[in-house]
Short mmCIF file of C-alpha atoms and ligand atoms in Angstrom, two decimals:
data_model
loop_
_atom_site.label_atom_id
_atom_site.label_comp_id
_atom_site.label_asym_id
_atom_site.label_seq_id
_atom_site.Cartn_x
_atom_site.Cartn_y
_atom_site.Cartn_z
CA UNK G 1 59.63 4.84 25.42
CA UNK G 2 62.73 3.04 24.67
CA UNK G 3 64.84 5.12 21.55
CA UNK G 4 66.73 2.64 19.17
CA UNK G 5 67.80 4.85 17.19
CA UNK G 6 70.15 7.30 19.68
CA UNK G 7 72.53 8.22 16.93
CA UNK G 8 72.42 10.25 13.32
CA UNK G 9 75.12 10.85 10.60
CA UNK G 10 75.03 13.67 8.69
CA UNK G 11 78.19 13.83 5.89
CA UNK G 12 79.12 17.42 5.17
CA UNK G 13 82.15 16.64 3.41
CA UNK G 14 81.15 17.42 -0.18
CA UNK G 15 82.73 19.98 -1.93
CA UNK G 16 79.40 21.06 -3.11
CA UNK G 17 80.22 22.03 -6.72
CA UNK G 18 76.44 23.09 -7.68
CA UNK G 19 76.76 26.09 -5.95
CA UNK G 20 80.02 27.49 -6.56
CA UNK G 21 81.06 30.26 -6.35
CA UNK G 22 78.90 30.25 -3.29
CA UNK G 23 80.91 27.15 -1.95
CA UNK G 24 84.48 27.92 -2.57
CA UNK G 25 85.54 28.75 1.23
CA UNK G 26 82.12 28.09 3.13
CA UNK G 27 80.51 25.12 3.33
CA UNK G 28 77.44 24.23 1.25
CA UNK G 29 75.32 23.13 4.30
CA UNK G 30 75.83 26.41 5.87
CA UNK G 31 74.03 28.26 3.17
CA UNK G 32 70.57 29.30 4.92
CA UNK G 33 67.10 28.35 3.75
CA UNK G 34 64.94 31.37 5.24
CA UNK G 35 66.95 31.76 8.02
CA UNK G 36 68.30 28.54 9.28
CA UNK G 37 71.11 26.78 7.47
CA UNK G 38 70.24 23.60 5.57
CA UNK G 39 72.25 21.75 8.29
CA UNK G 40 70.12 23.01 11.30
CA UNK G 41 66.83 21.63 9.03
CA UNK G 42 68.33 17.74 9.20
CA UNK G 43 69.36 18.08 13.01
CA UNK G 44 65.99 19.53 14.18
CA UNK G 45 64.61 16.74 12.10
CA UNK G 46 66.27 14.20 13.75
CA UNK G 47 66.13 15.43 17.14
CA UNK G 48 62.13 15.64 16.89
CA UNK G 49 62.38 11.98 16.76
CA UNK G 50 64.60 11.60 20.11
CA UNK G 51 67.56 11.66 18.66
CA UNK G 52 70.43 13.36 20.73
CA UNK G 53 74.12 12.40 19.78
CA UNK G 54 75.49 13.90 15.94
CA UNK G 55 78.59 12.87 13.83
CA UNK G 56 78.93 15.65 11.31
CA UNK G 57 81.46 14.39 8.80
CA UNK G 58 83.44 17.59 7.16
CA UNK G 59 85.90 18.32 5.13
CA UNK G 60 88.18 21.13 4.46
CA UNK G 61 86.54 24.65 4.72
CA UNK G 62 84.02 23.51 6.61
CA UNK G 63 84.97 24.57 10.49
CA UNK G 64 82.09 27.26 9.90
CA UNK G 65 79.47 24.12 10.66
CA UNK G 66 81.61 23.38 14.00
CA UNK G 67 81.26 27.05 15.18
CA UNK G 68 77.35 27.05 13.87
CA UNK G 69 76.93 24.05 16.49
CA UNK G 70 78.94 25.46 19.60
CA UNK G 71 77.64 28.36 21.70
CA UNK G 72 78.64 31.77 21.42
CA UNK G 73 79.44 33.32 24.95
CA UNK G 74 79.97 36.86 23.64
CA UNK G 75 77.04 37.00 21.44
CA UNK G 76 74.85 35.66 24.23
CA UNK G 77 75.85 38.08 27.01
CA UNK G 78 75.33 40.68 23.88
CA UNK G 79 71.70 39.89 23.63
CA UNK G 80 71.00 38.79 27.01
CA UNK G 81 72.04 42.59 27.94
CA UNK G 82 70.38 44.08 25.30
CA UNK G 83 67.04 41.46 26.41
CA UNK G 84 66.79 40.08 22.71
CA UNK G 85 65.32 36.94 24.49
CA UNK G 86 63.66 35.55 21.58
CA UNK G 87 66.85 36.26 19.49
CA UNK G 88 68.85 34.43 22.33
CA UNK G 89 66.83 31.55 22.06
CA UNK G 90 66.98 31.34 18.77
CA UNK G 91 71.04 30.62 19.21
CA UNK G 92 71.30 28.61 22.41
CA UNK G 93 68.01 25.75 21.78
CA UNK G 94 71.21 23.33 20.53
CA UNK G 95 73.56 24.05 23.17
CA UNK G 96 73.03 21.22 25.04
CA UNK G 97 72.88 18.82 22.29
CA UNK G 98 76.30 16.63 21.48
CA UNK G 99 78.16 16.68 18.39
CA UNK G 100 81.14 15.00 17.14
CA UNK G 101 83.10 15.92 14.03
CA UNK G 102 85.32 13.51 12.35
CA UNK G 103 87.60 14.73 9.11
CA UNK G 104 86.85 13.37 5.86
CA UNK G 105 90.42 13.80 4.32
CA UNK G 106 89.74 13.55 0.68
CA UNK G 107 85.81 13.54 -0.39
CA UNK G 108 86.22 9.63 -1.68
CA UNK G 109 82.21 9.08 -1.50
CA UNK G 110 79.40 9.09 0.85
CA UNK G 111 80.14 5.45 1.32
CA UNK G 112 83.56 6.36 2.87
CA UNK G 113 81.93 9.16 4.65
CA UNK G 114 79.97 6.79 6.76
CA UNK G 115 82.74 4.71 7.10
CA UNK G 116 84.35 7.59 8.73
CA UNK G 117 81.61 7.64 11.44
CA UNK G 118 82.50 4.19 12.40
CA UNK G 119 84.41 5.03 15.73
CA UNK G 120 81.51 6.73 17.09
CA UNK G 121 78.59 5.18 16.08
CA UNK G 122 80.10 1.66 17.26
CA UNK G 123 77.21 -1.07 17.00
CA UNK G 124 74.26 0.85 17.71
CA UNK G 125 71.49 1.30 14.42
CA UNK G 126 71.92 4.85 13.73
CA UNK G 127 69.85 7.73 11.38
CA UNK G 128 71.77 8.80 7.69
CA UNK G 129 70.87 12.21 7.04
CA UNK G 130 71.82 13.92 3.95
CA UNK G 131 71.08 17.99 4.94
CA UNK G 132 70.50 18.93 1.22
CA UNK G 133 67.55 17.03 1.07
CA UNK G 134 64.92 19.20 3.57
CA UNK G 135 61.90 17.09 4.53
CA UNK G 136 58.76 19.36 5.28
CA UNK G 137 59.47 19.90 8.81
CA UNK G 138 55.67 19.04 9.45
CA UNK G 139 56.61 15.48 7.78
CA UNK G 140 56.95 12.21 10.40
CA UNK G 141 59.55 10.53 7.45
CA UNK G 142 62.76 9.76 10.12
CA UNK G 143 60.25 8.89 12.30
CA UNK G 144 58.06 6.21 10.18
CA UNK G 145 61.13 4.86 8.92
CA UNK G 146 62.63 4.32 12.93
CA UNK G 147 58.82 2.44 13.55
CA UNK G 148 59.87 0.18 10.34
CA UNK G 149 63.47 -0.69 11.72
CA UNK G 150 61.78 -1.40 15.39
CA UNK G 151 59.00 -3.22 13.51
CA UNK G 152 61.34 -5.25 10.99
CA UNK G 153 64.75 -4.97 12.75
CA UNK G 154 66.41 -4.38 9.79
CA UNK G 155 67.84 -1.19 7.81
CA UNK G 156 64.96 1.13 5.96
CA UNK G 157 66.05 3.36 3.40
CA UNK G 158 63.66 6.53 1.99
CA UNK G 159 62.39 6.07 -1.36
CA UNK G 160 60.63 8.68 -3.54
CA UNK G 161 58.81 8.22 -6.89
CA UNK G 162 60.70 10.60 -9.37
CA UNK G 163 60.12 11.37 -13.23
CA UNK G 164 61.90 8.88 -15.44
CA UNK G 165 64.36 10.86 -16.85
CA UNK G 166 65.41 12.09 -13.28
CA UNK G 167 66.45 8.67 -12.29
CA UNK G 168 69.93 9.45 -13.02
CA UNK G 169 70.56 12.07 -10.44
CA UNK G 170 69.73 9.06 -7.31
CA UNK G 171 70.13 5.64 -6.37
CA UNK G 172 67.63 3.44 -7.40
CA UNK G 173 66.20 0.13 -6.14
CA UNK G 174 64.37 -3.06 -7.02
CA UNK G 175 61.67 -3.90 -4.76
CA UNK G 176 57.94 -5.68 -3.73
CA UNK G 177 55.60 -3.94 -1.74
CA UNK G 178 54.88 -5.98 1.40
CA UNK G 179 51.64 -6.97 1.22
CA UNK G 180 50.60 -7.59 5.04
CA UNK G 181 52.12 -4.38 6.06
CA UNK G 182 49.44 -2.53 8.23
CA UNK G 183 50.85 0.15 9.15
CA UNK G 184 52.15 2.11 6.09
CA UNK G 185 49.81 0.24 3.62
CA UNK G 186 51.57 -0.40 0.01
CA UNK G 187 54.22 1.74 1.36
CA UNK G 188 56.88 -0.47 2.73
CA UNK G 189 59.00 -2.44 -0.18
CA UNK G 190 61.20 -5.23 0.21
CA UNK G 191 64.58 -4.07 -1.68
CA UNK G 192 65.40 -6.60 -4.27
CA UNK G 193 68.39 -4.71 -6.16
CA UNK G 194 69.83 -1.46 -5.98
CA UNK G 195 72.01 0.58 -8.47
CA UNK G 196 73.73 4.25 -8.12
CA UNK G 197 72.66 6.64 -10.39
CA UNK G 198 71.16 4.26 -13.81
CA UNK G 199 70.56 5.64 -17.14
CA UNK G 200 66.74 5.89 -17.66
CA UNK G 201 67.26 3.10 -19.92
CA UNK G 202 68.39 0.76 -17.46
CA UNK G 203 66.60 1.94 -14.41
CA UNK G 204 65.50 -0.89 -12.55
CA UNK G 205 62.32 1.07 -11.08
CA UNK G 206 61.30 5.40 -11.13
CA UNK G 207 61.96 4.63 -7.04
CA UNK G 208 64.88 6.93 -6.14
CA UNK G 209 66.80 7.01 -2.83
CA UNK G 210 66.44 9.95 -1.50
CA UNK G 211 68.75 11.49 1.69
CA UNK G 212 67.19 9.30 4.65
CA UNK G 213 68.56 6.22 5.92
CA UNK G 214 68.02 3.82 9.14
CA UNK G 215 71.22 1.59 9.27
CA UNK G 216 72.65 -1.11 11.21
CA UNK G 217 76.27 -1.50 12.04
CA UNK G 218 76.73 -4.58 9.58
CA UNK G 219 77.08 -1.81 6.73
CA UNK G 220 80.42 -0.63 7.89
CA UNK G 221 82.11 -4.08 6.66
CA UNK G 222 80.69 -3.78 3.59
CA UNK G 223 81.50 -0.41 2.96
CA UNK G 224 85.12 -0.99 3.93
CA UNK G 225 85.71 -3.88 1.56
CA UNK G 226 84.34 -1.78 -1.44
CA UNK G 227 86.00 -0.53 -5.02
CA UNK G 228 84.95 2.77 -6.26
CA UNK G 229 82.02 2.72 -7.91
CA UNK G 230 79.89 5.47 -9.95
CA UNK G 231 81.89 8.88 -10.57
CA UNK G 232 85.07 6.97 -8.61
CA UNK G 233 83.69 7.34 -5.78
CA UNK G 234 82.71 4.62 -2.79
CA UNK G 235 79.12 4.58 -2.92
CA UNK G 236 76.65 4.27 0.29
CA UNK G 237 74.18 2.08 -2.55
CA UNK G 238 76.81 -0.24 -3.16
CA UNK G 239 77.59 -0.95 -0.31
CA UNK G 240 73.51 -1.41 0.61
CA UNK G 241 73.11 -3.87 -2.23
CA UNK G 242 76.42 -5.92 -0.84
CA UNK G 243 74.28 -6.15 2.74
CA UNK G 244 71.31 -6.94 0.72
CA UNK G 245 73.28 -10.46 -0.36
CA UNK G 246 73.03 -10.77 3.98
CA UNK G 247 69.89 -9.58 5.54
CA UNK G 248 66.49 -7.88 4.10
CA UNK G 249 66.42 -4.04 3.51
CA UNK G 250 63.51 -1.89 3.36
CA UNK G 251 62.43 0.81 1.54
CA UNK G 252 59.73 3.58 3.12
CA UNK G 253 58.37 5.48 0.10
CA UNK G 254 57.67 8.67 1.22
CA UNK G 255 54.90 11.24 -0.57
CA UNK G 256 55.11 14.10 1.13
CA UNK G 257 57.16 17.09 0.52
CA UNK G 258 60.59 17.11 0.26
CA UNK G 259 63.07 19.59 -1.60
CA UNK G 260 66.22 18.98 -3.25
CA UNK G 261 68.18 22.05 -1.55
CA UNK G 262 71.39 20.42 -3.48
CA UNK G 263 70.14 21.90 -6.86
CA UNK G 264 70.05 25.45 -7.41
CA UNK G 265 65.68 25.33 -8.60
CA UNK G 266 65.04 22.90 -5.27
CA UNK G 267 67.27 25.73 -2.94
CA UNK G 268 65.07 28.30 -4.31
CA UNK G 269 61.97 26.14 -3.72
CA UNK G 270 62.96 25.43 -0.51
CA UNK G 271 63.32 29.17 0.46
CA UNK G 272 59.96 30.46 -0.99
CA UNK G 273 57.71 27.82 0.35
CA UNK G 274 59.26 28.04 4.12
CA UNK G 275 60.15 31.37 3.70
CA UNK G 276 55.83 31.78 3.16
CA UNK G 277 54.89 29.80 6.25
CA UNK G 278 57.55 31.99 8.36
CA UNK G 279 55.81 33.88 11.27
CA UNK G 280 57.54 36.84 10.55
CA UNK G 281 57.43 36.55 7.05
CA UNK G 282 54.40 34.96 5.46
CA UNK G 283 51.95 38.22 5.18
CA UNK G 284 54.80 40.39 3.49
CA UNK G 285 56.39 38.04 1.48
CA UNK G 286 52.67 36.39 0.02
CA UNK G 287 51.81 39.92 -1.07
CA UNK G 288 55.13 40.50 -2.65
CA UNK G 289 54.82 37.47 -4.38
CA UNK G 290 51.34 38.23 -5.52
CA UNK G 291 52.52 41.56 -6.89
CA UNK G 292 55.45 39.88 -8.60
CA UNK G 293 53.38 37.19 -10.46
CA UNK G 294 50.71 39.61 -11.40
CA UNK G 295 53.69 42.43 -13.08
CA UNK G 296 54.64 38.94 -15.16
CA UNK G 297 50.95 39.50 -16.67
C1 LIG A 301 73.42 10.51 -2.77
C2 LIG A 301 73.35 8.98 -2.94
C3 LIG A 301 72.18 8.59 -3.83
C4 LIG A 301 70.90 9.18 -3.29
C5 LIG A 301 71.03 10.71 -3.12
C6 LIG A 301 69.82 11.29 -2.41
O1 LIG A 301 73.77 11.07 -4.03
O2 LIG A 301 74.57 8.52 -3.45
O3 LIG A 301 72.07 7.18 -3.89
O4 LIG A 301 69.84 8.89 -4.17
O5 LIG A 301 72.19 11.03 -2.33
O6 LIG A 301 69.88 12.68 -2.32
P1 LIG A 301 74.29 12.59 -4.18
O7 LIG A 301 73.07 13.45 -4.22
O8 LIG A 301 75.15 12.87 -2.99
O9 LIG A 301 75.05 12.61 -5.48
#
């Protein structure tokens, strides 16, 4: 099968303020759900759907994600002599995958931060992935939403329903439902309008962006030519509804589980409901949750 989509984006540059102390000299996506770090979730994600070439965009303090990503000759020859095989496969099932880092020099926005990847991405369609929000591993999202760019040839962006009054926390669009879509019946939209981050009051929809996008190279000139926008910072949505003005973008709304990692409740989530379906976990952990629920009685 022919891949499309060869390349993914995944901006690390935040300073990722929710979880400070935490992320004063390491890197937010390097704090571990279970025992992967929320980085390594988003790159096994995308590579499940074929992709193999990575752009990590980082920041200051965040050379800890580089060294994550490279292999580690001494602690390899350490297990391999000690025969921890499953431990050393654990650490070397990247090591043949490519990765390019480019410097963010001053966190201006995820818009900028994909304007960053710009060198390397060239004019191929390539995968957004935002690694604080973890899609269930056992989810197909990336990999719906690359069908609906092949299908549509056109950028699809993952939408989730959210409460009202949590509308202000996303990006939120416009849209209509297509309504000879076969595939993904009543769940592929047409985006009509998009806005970063509304009040509740002036929501356009309760359908949030959340952290998955399939985008075509045309965004990069749009980005480029924009002012800052909500917070001061150059926003990935506006620079979506300035390509909107262009071509048709689509929205893939997704219902299965996903956790917002970036919020201290959704990191926790995130841990306890992998951390239960871990093979070397699950047994121990259910019963000490058990226990714990039933002392709360
Ligand atoms: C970013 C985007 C926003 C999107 C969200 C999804 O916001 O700007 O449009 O809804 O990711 O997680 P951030 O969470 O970085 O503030």
């Amino acid at each position: 099968m022919k891949i499309s989509v060869k390349k993914a984006v995944l901006p690390a540059a935040g300073l990722g303020t929710r979880f400070l102390p935490a992320t004063k000299a390491s890197p937010k996506e390097m704090l571990p759900i279970v025992d992967k770090p929320m980085i390594q979730y988003s790159v096994e994600e995308a590579l499940s759907c074929g992709i193999k070439e990575f752009i990590i965009i980082t920041g200051k303090y965040k050379r800890t994600i580089e060294d994550h990503f490279d292999s580690a000759f001494e602690l390899e020859e350490n297990l391999k002599r000690k025969g921890k095989k499953e431990l050393l496969e654990k650490i070397i099932t990247l090591n043949h995958i490519d990765f390019a880092y480019i410097r963010q020099r001053t966190p201006l926005g995820l818009g900028h931060a994909i304007v960053c990847a710009m060198p390397f991405v060239k004019d191929e369609p390539f995968a957004v992935l935002l690694s604080d929000d973890i899609i269930d591993p056992q989810e197909t999202l990336l990999k719906d939403m690359i069908y609906i760019h092949e299908k549509y040839n056109a950028p699809v962006i993952a939408l989730e329903r959210v409460p009202r009054k949590e509308v202000q926390k996303y990006g939120v669009v416009a849209c209509t439902p297509l309504p000879n879509e076969k595939d993904f019946k009543g769940r592929v939209f047409k985006i009509t309008d998009m806005v970063e981050k509304p009040s509740p009051e002036t929501a356009p929809s309760n359908l949030a962006i959340i952290g998955r996008y399939i985008l075509t190279p045309d965004i990069f000139t749009h980005l480029k030519g924009l002012k800052p926008g909500k917070g001061g910072e150059i926003q990935l949505t506006d620079g979506l509804k300035s390509l909107l003005k262009k071509r048709q973008i689509y929205g893939y709304l997704f219902n299965g589980k996903r956790y917002d990692a970036g919020s201290k409740l959704g990191f926790l989530q995130a841990t306890v409901e992998l951390g239960l379906r871990h093979p070397e976990l699950s047994g121990d952990f259910k019963k000490y949750l058990k226990d714990l629920i039933s002392s709360f009685h």
